Amino acid sequence: MTFETITALAVFAFVSSATPGPNNLMLMASGANFGFWRTIPHMLGISIGFMVMLFCVGAGLVQIFDRFPLIYDVLKVASVIYMLWLAWNIANAAPVRKAEAAGTPMTFLQAAGFQWVNPKAWAMALTAITVYVGDASLLWLSAAALLFAVVNLPSVTIWTLAGQQLQRILTNPRRLRAYNWTMAALLIASLYPLLGL
């Protein structure tokens, strides 16, 4: 692959990773509710989970979906149900000082698994494969997946830190509740492209 292709993929990875979506909204909420350090497994789960997903899709998984279109519908329903459940958990997250007793941040495996039902992650993966990777070798596919993970780490860090900084403002339980419900509503709103309403 050419330097121009690598640069274009890096820019696409940065823009698509940095813009609001389910992962970033959940990281911001987690940073606000649990702090930066407790959210690190969630952050790593997103970066590494998406890297694995991108590799699997590029290595041929998408052909299985093309052969069995019903899988898309099942994935769509699972995505909606899971994201509604996550939105409910965000809306009802405990204040930071009660977080240890009342809730926990998303784990590494939960965050990695979430990539498979995240509509934005699917859109990013399919675009990256069709536009930038194509029929390239597994070595280039591996490099592209690794590039996405490396570019994604600063983005997830910024969103988590932004949430953590909100802890100063969200000291009042009423403000924290309003923030959590707003983040939950935004997470549900991110389903709009998936539902095609």
XYZ file of N, CA and C in Angstrom:
591
model
N 0.829 -1.186 0.000
C 0.000 0.000 0.000
C 0.875 1.251 0.000
N 0.352 2.281 -0.576
C 1.120 3.511 -0.716
C 1.034 4.353 0.563
N 1.952 5.297 0.664
C 1.955 6.224 1.796
C 0.662 7.030 1.830
N 0.157 7.406 0.648
C -1.085 8.180 0.573
C -2.267 7.383 1.130
N -2.300 6.091 0.821
C -3.383 5.240 1.319
C -3.308 5.115 2.837
N -2.106 4.925 3.358
C -1.918 4.807 4.806
C -2.335 6.108 5.496
N -1.927 7.234 4.926
C -2.288 8.537 5.498
C -3.796 8.746 5.473
N -4.415 8.410 4.346
C -5.868 8.563 4.229
C -6.585 7.659 5.236
N -6.098 6.427 5.413
C -6.706 5.525 6.386
C -6.545 6.070 7.803
N -5.370 6.625 8.113
C -5.134 7.192 9.446
C -6.082 8.359 9.712
N -6.288 9.210 8.712
C -7.206 10.344 8.868
C -8.630 9.833 9.070
N -9.032 8.856 8.256
C -10.364 8.270 8.408
C -10.521 7.649 9.797
N -9.496 6.935 10.254
C -9.545 6.296 11.573
C -9.699 7.343 12.669
N -8.958 8.447 12.552
C -9.031 9.484 13.575
C -10.402 10.147 13.587
N -10.877 10.557 12.426
C -12.157 11.272 12.355
C -13.300 10.372 12.817
N -13.316 9.133 12.349
C -14.409 8.237 12.725
C -14.324 7.832 14.198
N -13.120 7.771 14.750
C -12.961 7.419 16.167
C -13.273 8.585 17.087
N -12.993 9.802 16.646
C -13.130 10.972 17.512
C -14.540 11.548 17.540
N -15.341 11.256 16.524
C -16.686 11.828 16.469
C -17.618 11.088 17.427
N -18.676 11.764 17.877
C -19.593 11.114 18.828
C -20.210 9.847 18.252
N -20.346 8.893 19.096
C -20.958 7.615 18.758
C -21.166 6.842 20.046
N -21.718 5.645 19.961
C -21.990 4.873 21.177
C -20.767 4.676 22.071
N -19.629 4.298 21.487
C -18.436 4.084 22.313
C -18.044 5.349 23.070
N -17.954 6.470 22.362
C -17.493 7.706 22.991
C -18.478 8.230 24.029
N -19.755 8.094 23.755
C -20.756 8.534 24.730
C -20.669 7.692 26.001
N -20.475 6.375 25.837
C -20.362 5.512 27.014
C -19.078 5.793 27.779
N -17.977 6.097 27.068
C -16.726 6.434 27.748
C -16.859 7.729 28.540
N -17.518 8.705 27.964
C -17.711 9.980 28.659
C -18.546 9.765 29.921
N -19.596 8.974 29.801
C -20.431 8.674 30.962
C -19.646 7.882 32.004
N -18.838 6.942 31.558
C -18.027 6.149 32.490
C -16.979 7.013 33.182
N -16.340 7.902 32.420
C -15.374 8.813 33.023
C -16.010 9.693 34.076
N -17.226 10.150 33.818
C -17.926 11.008 34.780
C -18.374 10.224 36.012
N -18.753 8.976 35.817
C -19.299 8.192 36.925
C -18.254 7.382 37.684
N -17.216 6.912 36.995
C -16.250 6.012 37.632
C -14.820 6.540 37.632
N -14.553 7.611 36.874
C -13.207 8.149 36.808
C -12.378 7.505 35.707
N -11.214 8.103 35.451
C -10.360 7.669 34.343
C -9.783 6.277 34.566
N -9.187 6.034 35.718
C -8.459 4.781 35.932
C -9.365 3.565 35.881
N -10.565 3.689 36.423
C -11.491 2.549 36.402
C -12.076 2.315 35.012
N -11.939 3.300 34.114
C -12.478 3.172 32.761
C -11.431 2.631 31.778
N -10.184 2.489 32.191
C -9.132 2.014 31.284
C -9.461 0.668 30.636
N -9.955 -0.346 31.372
C -10.307 -1.603 30.686
C -11.347 -1.402 29.583
N -12.304 -0.519 29.823
C -13.325 -0.191 28.819
C -12.662 0.420 27.579
N -11.745 1.356 27.808
C -11.045 2.022 26.703
C -10.253 1.005 25.874
N -9.495 0.153 26.550
C -8.691 -0.853 25.840
C -9.573 -1.864 25.121
N -10.708 -2.199 25.734
C -11.645 -3.128 25.091
C -12.170 -2.584 23.776
N -12.419 -1.274 23.725
C -12.879 -0.652 22.482
C -11.780 -0.718 21.419
N -10.583 -0.266 21.770
C -9.498 -0.203 20.781
C -9.111 -1.581 20.270
N -8.916 -2.521 21.182
C -8.484 -3.861 20.776
C -9.643 -4.646 20.174
N -10.838 -4.479 20.751
C -12.007 -5.173 20.211
C -12.315 -4.761 18.787
N -12.206 -3.445 18.503
C -12.456 -2.995 17.135
C -11.364 -3.482 16.191
N -10.125 -3.518 16.664
C -9.026 -4.016 15.839
C -9.295 -5.464 15.424
N -9.727 -6.292 16.363
C -10.037 -7.697 16.061
C -11.223 -7.786 15.113
N -12.250 -6.974 15.363
C -13.424 -6.978 14.505
C -13.056 -6.588 13.072
N -12.267 -5.522 12.935
C -11.860 -5.055 11.608
C -11.089 -6.148 10.872
N -10.203 -6.815 11.568
C -9.437 -7.896 10.944
C -10.361 -9.029 10.503
N -11.277 -9.439 11.373
C -12.192 -10.543 11.034
C -13.085 -10.191 9.850
N -13.605 -8.977 9.842
C -14.462 -8.554 8.725
C -13.655 -8.557 7.429
N -12.442 -8.012 7.471
C -11.601 -7.971 6.278
C -11.113 -9.333 5.832
N -10.984 -10.269 6.779
C -10.486 -11.610 6.446
C -11.566 -12.504 5.858
N -12.792 -12.013 5.758
C -13.817 -12.793 5.080
C -15.129 -12.947 5.813
N -15.235 -12.456 7.028
C -16.478 -12.593 7.768
C -17.644 -11.926 7.048
N -17.373 -10.823 6.379
C -18.439 -10.108 5.682
C -19.043 -10.974 4.565
N -18.273 -11.897 4.002
C -18.809 -12.790 2.969
C -19.861 -13.732 3.537
N -19.676 -14.130 4.801
C -20.678 -14.977 5.452
C -21.975 -14.194 5.601
N -21.858 -12.921 6.007
C -23.051 -12.090 6.136
C -23.731 -11.891 4.788
N -22.952 -11.746 3.727
C -23.538 -11.590 2.396
C -24.261 -12.860 1.965
N -23.729 -13.989 2.342
C -24.338 -15.267 1.961
C -25.612 -15.537 2.768
N -25.636 -15.092 4.028
C -26.786 -15.308 4.904
C -27.293 -13.955 5.420
N -28.089 -13.247 4.621
C -28.528 -11.893 4.986
C -29.336 -11.827 6.280
N -29.923 -12.927 6.702
C -30.683 -12.939 7.953
C -29.799 -12.548 9.134
N -28.510 -12.820 9.037
C -27.581 -12.470 10.115
C -27.592 -10.961 10.353
N -27.707 -10.162 9.288
C -27.780 -8.704 9.449
C -28.980 -8.310 10.303
N -30.139 -8.946 10.034
C -31.342 -8.612 10.796
C -31.202 -9.012 12.265
N -30.621 -10.183 12.509
C -30.405 -10.635 13.889
C -29.457 -9.682 14.602
N -28.393 -9.286 13.917
C -27.425 -8.358 14.494
C -28.071 -7.006 14.790
N -28.944 -6.569 13.909
C -29.636 -5.284 14.097
C -30.517 -5.331 15.348
N -31.278 -6.390 15.512
C -32.149 -6.535 16.688
C -31.304 -6.629 17.955
N -30.242 -7.424 17.909
C -29.359 -7.547 19.078
C -28.737 -6.199 19.426
N -28.356 -5.433 18.418
C -27.767 -4.110 18.648
C -28.734 -3.190 19.375
N -29.968 -3.151 18.901
C -30.965 -2.268 19.500
C -31.230 -2.676 20.951
N -31.435 -3.953 21.182
C -31.725 -4.418 22.544
C -30.562 -4.115 23.477
N -29.352 -4.419 23.045
C -28.183 -4.215 23.901
C -27.949 -2.728 24.182
N -28.111 -1.900 23.164
C -27.892 -0.463 23.373
C -28.973 0.150 24.259
N -30.202 -0.334 24.173
C -31.247 0.136 25.084
C -30.926 -0.266 26.525
N -30.405 -1.466 26.698
C -30.002 -1.929 28.027
C -28.859 -1.074 28.565
N -27.871 -0.779 27.706
C -26.758 0.080 28.123
C -27.250 1.480 28.476
N -28.160 2.011 27.678
C -28.706 3.342 27.959
C -29.397 3.352 29.327
N -30.120 2.304 29.636
C -30.785 2.220 30.935
C -29.748 2.211 32.061
N -28.669 1.458 31.873
C -27.616 1.406 32.894
C -26.913 2.753 33.062
N -26.698 3.451 31.961
C -26.080 4.777 32.052
C -27.021 5.736 32.773
N -28.280 5.703 32.417
C -29.255 6.614 33.028
C -29.352 6.401 34.537
N -29.130 5.190 34.973
C -29.277 4.870 36.392
C -27.943 4.636 37.096
N -26.859 5.122 36.522
C -25.541 4.964 37.153
C -25.497 5.725 38.468
N -24.732 5.168 39.399
C -24.620 5.770 40.731
C -23.636 6.925 40.708
N -23.770 7.870 41.643
C -22.764 8.923 41.769
C -21.388 8.330 42.044
N -20.335 9.082 41.731
C -18.967 8.596 41.840
C -18.672 8.024 43.218
N -19.067 8.705 44.264
C -18.714 8.229 45.604
C -19.448 6.948 45.971
N -20.528 6.619 45.241
C -21.257 5.388 45.503
C -20.983 4.336 44.443
N -20.142 4.654 43.484
C -19.965 3.781 42.326
C -19.456 2.406 42.713
N -18.560 2.336 43.682
C -18.004 1.037 44.046
C -19.094 0.080 44.529
N -20.050 0.613 45.264
C -21.093 -0.242 45.814
C -22.242 -0.451 44.826
N -22.540 0.527 44.006
C -23.754 0.483 43.206
C -23.547 0.107 41.751
N -22.341 0.091 41.262
C -22.137 -0.245 39.861
C -20.673 -0.348 39.522
N -20.425 -0.834 38.335
C -19.046 -0.970 37.863
C -18.973 -0.507 36.422
N -17.808 -0.030 36.010
C -17.651 0.337 34.599
C -17.626 -0.922 33.728
N -17.788 -0.718 32.449
C -17.749 -1.818 31.503
C -16.364 -2.472 31.546
N -16.322 -3.779 31.467
C -15.054 -4.502 31.493
C -14.423 -4.532 30.099
N -13.187 -4.992 30.034
C -12.481 -5.125 28.760
C -13.276 -6.010 27.802
N -13.686 -7.188 28.263
C -14.397 -8.123 27.379
C -15.768 -7.596 26.972
N -16.461 -6.920 27.880
C -17.751 -6.339 27.516
C -17.587 -5.277 26.436
N -16.568 -4.425 26.592
C -16.328 -3.369 25.601
C -15.898 -3.962 24.264
N -15.040 -4.985 24.304
C -14.606 -5.638 23.060
C -15.792 -6.307 22.369
N -16.626 -6.976 23.149
C -17.800 -7.633 22.584
C -18.822 -6.643 22.049
N -18.902 -5.474 22.675
C -19.860 -4.466 22.232
C -19.600 -4.019 20.799
N -18.348 -4.083 20.347
C -18.040 -3.637 18.992
C -18.856 -4.406 17.955
N -19.201 -5.651 18.270
C -19.933 -6.497 17.326
C -21.403 -6.115 17.203
N -21.923 -5.342 18.159
C -23.312 -4.884 18.063
C -23.397 -3.363 17.964
N -22.277 -2.717 17.773
C -22.224 -1.258 17.668
C -22.382 -0.856 16.198
N -23.486 -0.194 15.848
C -23.712 0.162 14.442
C -22.614 1.058 13.864
N -22.094 1.979 14.654
C -21.033 2.847 14.142
C -19.767 2.041 13.871
N -19.454 1.074 14.735
C -18.269 0.235 14.521
C -18.400 -0.553 13.219
N -19.592 -1.072 12.945
C -19.803 -1.799 11.690
C -19.616 -0.880 10.485
N -20.169 0.320 10.573
C -20.026 1.270 9.461
C -18.555 1.611 9.244
N -17.818 1.828 10.334
C -16.390 2.145 10.229
C -15.612 0.977 9.620
N -15.903 -0.233 10.099
C -15.175 -1.413 9.617
C -15.443 -1.667 8.137
N -16.699 -1.608 7.750
C -17.039 -1.868 6.345
C -16.451 -0.801 5.426
N -16.471 0.458 5.865
C -15.872 1.522 5.057
C -14.370 1.332 4.935
N -13.714 1.045 6.046
C -12.257 0.847 6.026
C -11.874 -0.302 5.099
N -12.636 -1.387 5.154
C -12.315 -2.553 4.319
C -12.567 -2.247 2.847
N -13.723 -1.686 2.529
C -14.053 -1.479 1.118
C -13.251 -0.355 0.477
N -12.977 0.719 1.224
C -12.314 1.882 0.631
C -10.795 1.799 0.710
N -10.265 1.345 1.851
C -8.824 1.438 2.064
C -8.071 0.114 1.996
N -8.736 -0.990 2.280
C -8.027 -2.272 2.313
C -8.313 -3.099 1.065
N -9.587 -3.235 0.726
C -9.957 -3.995 -0.469
C -9.492 -5.434 -0.401
N -8.881 -5.899 -1.477
C -8.406 -7.275 -1.565
C -6.929 -7.403 -1.215
N -6.439 -6.513 -0.391
C -5.017 -6.524 -0.031
C -4.683 -7.772 0.788
N -3.413 -7.971 1.015
C -2.936 -9.149 1.745
C -3.346 -9.087 3.216
N -3.232 -10.247 3.877
C -3.524 -10.295 5.302
C -2.547 -9.433 6.098
N -1.340 -9.271 5.574
C -0.362 -8.414 6.245
C -0.849 -6.964 6.249
N -1.336 -6.466 5.104
C -1.851 -5.102 5.038
C -3.117 -4.967 5.884
N -3.966 -5.984 5.868
C -5.172 -5.969 6.698
C -4.786 -5.879 8.175
N -3.790 -6.639 8.587
C -3.311 -6.592 9.976
C -2.765 -5.211 10.313
N -2.003 -4.641 9.395
C -1.440 -3.303 9.615
C -2.552 -2.264 9.709
N -3.561 -2.382 8.861
C -4.681 -1.440 8.895
C -5.443 -1.547 10.213
N -5.674 -2.771 10.689
C -6.374 -2.972 11.957
C -5.558 -2.404 13.118
N -4.243 -2.635 13.097
C -3.367 -2.096 14.142
C -3.340 -0.569 14.097
N -3.299 -0.008 12.898
C -3.318 1.448 12.744
C -4.588 2.036 13.365
N -5.722 1.381 13.133
C -6.976 1.850 13.711
C -6.905 1.848 15.238
N -6.350 0.775 15.815
C -6.253 0.692 17.274
C -5.355 1.779 17.834
N -4.229 2.035 17.177
C -3.287 3.055 17.646
C -3.906 4.445 17.558
N -4.592 4.727 16.464
C -5.220 6.033 16.281
C -6.411 6.196 17.233
N -7.076 5.084 17.549
C -8.255 5.130 18.407
C -7.914 5.424 19.865
N -6.775 4.983 20.349
C -6.427 5.149 21.774
C -6.450 6.605 22.250
N -5.851 7.550 21.524
C -5.960 8.945 21.992
C -7.403 9.449 22.023
N -8.211 9.016 21.073
C -9.603 9.452 21.026
C -10.373 8.972 22.248
N -10.254 7.678 22.556
C -10.997 7.157 23.708
C -10.483 7.775 25.008
N -9.200 8.100 25.035
C -8.625 8.751 26.213
C -9.229 10.141 26.410
N -9.336 10.901 25.334
C -9.891 12.256 25.421
C -11.343 12.226 25.887
N -12.141 11.318 25.347
C -13.550 11.241 25.745
C -13.686 10.852 27.217
N -12.831 9.931 27.671
C -12.886 9.525 29.077
C -12.448 10.664 29.990
N -11.373 11.355 29.611
C -10.909 12.493 30.408
C -11.952 13.609 30.454
N -12.638 13.824 29.340
C -13.701 14.834 29.324
C -14.791 14.466 30.324
N -15.149 13.199 30.351
C -16.136 12.748 31.328
C -15.636 12.907 32.754
N -14.372 12.563 32.970
C -13.802 12.696 34.315
C -13.811 14.154 34.776
N -13.507 15.067 33.864
C -13.511 16.491 34.225
C -14.909 16.968 34.619
N -15.918 16.318 34.085
C -17.289 16.686 34.430
C -17.632 16.333 35.875
N -16.814 15.468 36.504
C -17.072 15.116 37.900
C -17.110 16.355 38.787
N -16.333 17.374 38.445
C -16.313 18.613 39.241
C -17.664 19.319 39.220
N -18.342 19.214 38.072
C -19.641 19.871 37.913
C -20.768 18.978 38.430
N -20.561 17.682 38.339
C -21.628 16.739 38.656
C -21.599 16.275 40.104
N -21.264 17.178 41.009
C -21.217 16.823 42.422
C -22.606 16.756 43.040
N -23.543 17.442 42.450
C -24.923 17.424 42.910
C -25.625 16.211 42.297
N -26.286 15.359 43.097
C -26.955 14.174 42.545
C -27.973 14.495 41.446
N -28.621 15.652 41.557
C -29.607 16.032 40.541
C -28.928 16.315 39.205
N -27.795 17.023 39.247
C -27.056 17.305 38.003
C -26.500 16.020 37.399
N -25.982 15.128 38.246
C -25.448 13.859 37.740
C -26.556 13.041 37.094
N -27.703 13.020 37.713
C -28.825 12.266 37.144
C -29.232 12.859 35.793
N -29.315 14.182 35.713
C -29.661 14.830 34.444
C -28.611 14.518 33.375
N -27.339 14.547 33.761
C -26.260 14.229 32.826
C -26.397 12.778 32.341
N -26.590 11.848 33.265
C -26.695 10.441 32.889
C -27.886 10.192 31.973
N -29.015 10.828 32.266
C -30.186 10.654 31.406
C -29.956 11.286 30.027
N -29.234 12.397 29.991
C -28.909 13.017 28.699
C -28.007 12.107 27.883
N -26.981 11.533 28.532
C -26.074 10.622 27.822
C -26.829 9.376 27.346
N -27.747 8.880 28.166
C -28.550 7.726 27.764
C -29.415 8.060 26.549
N -29.999 9.256 26.569
C -30.829 9.688 25.430
C -30.000 9.836 24.166
N -28.788 10.366 24.301
C -27.903 10.490 23.136
C -27.496 9.121 22.611
N -27.270 8.168 23.512
C -26.933 6.813 23.079
C -28.085 6.206 22.286
N -29.305 6.403 22.771
C -30.470 5.914 22.032
C -30.592 6.636 20.696
N -30.336 7.947 20.691
C -30.391 8.717 19.440
C -29.366 8.217 18.425
N -28.254 7.659 18.906
C -27.249 7.142 17.967
C -27.728 5.916 17.214
N -28.878 5.361 17.614
C -29.491 4.241 16.894
C -30.213 4.693 15.624
N -30.409 6.001 15.481
C -31.179 6.525 14.342
C -30.716 5.981 12.993
N -29.408 6.009 12.684
C -29.002 5.477 11.372
C -29.283 3.987 11.224
N -29.178 3.241 12.311
C -29.424 1.808 12.264
C -30.899 1.506 11.989
N -31.767 2.279 12.617
C -33.204 2.035 12.473
C -33.755 2.626 11.188
N -33.052 3.604 10.615
C -33.483 4.195 9.349
C -34.816 4.901 9.446
N -35.066 5.538 10.584
C -36.346 6.241 10.760
C -36.367 7.545 10.001
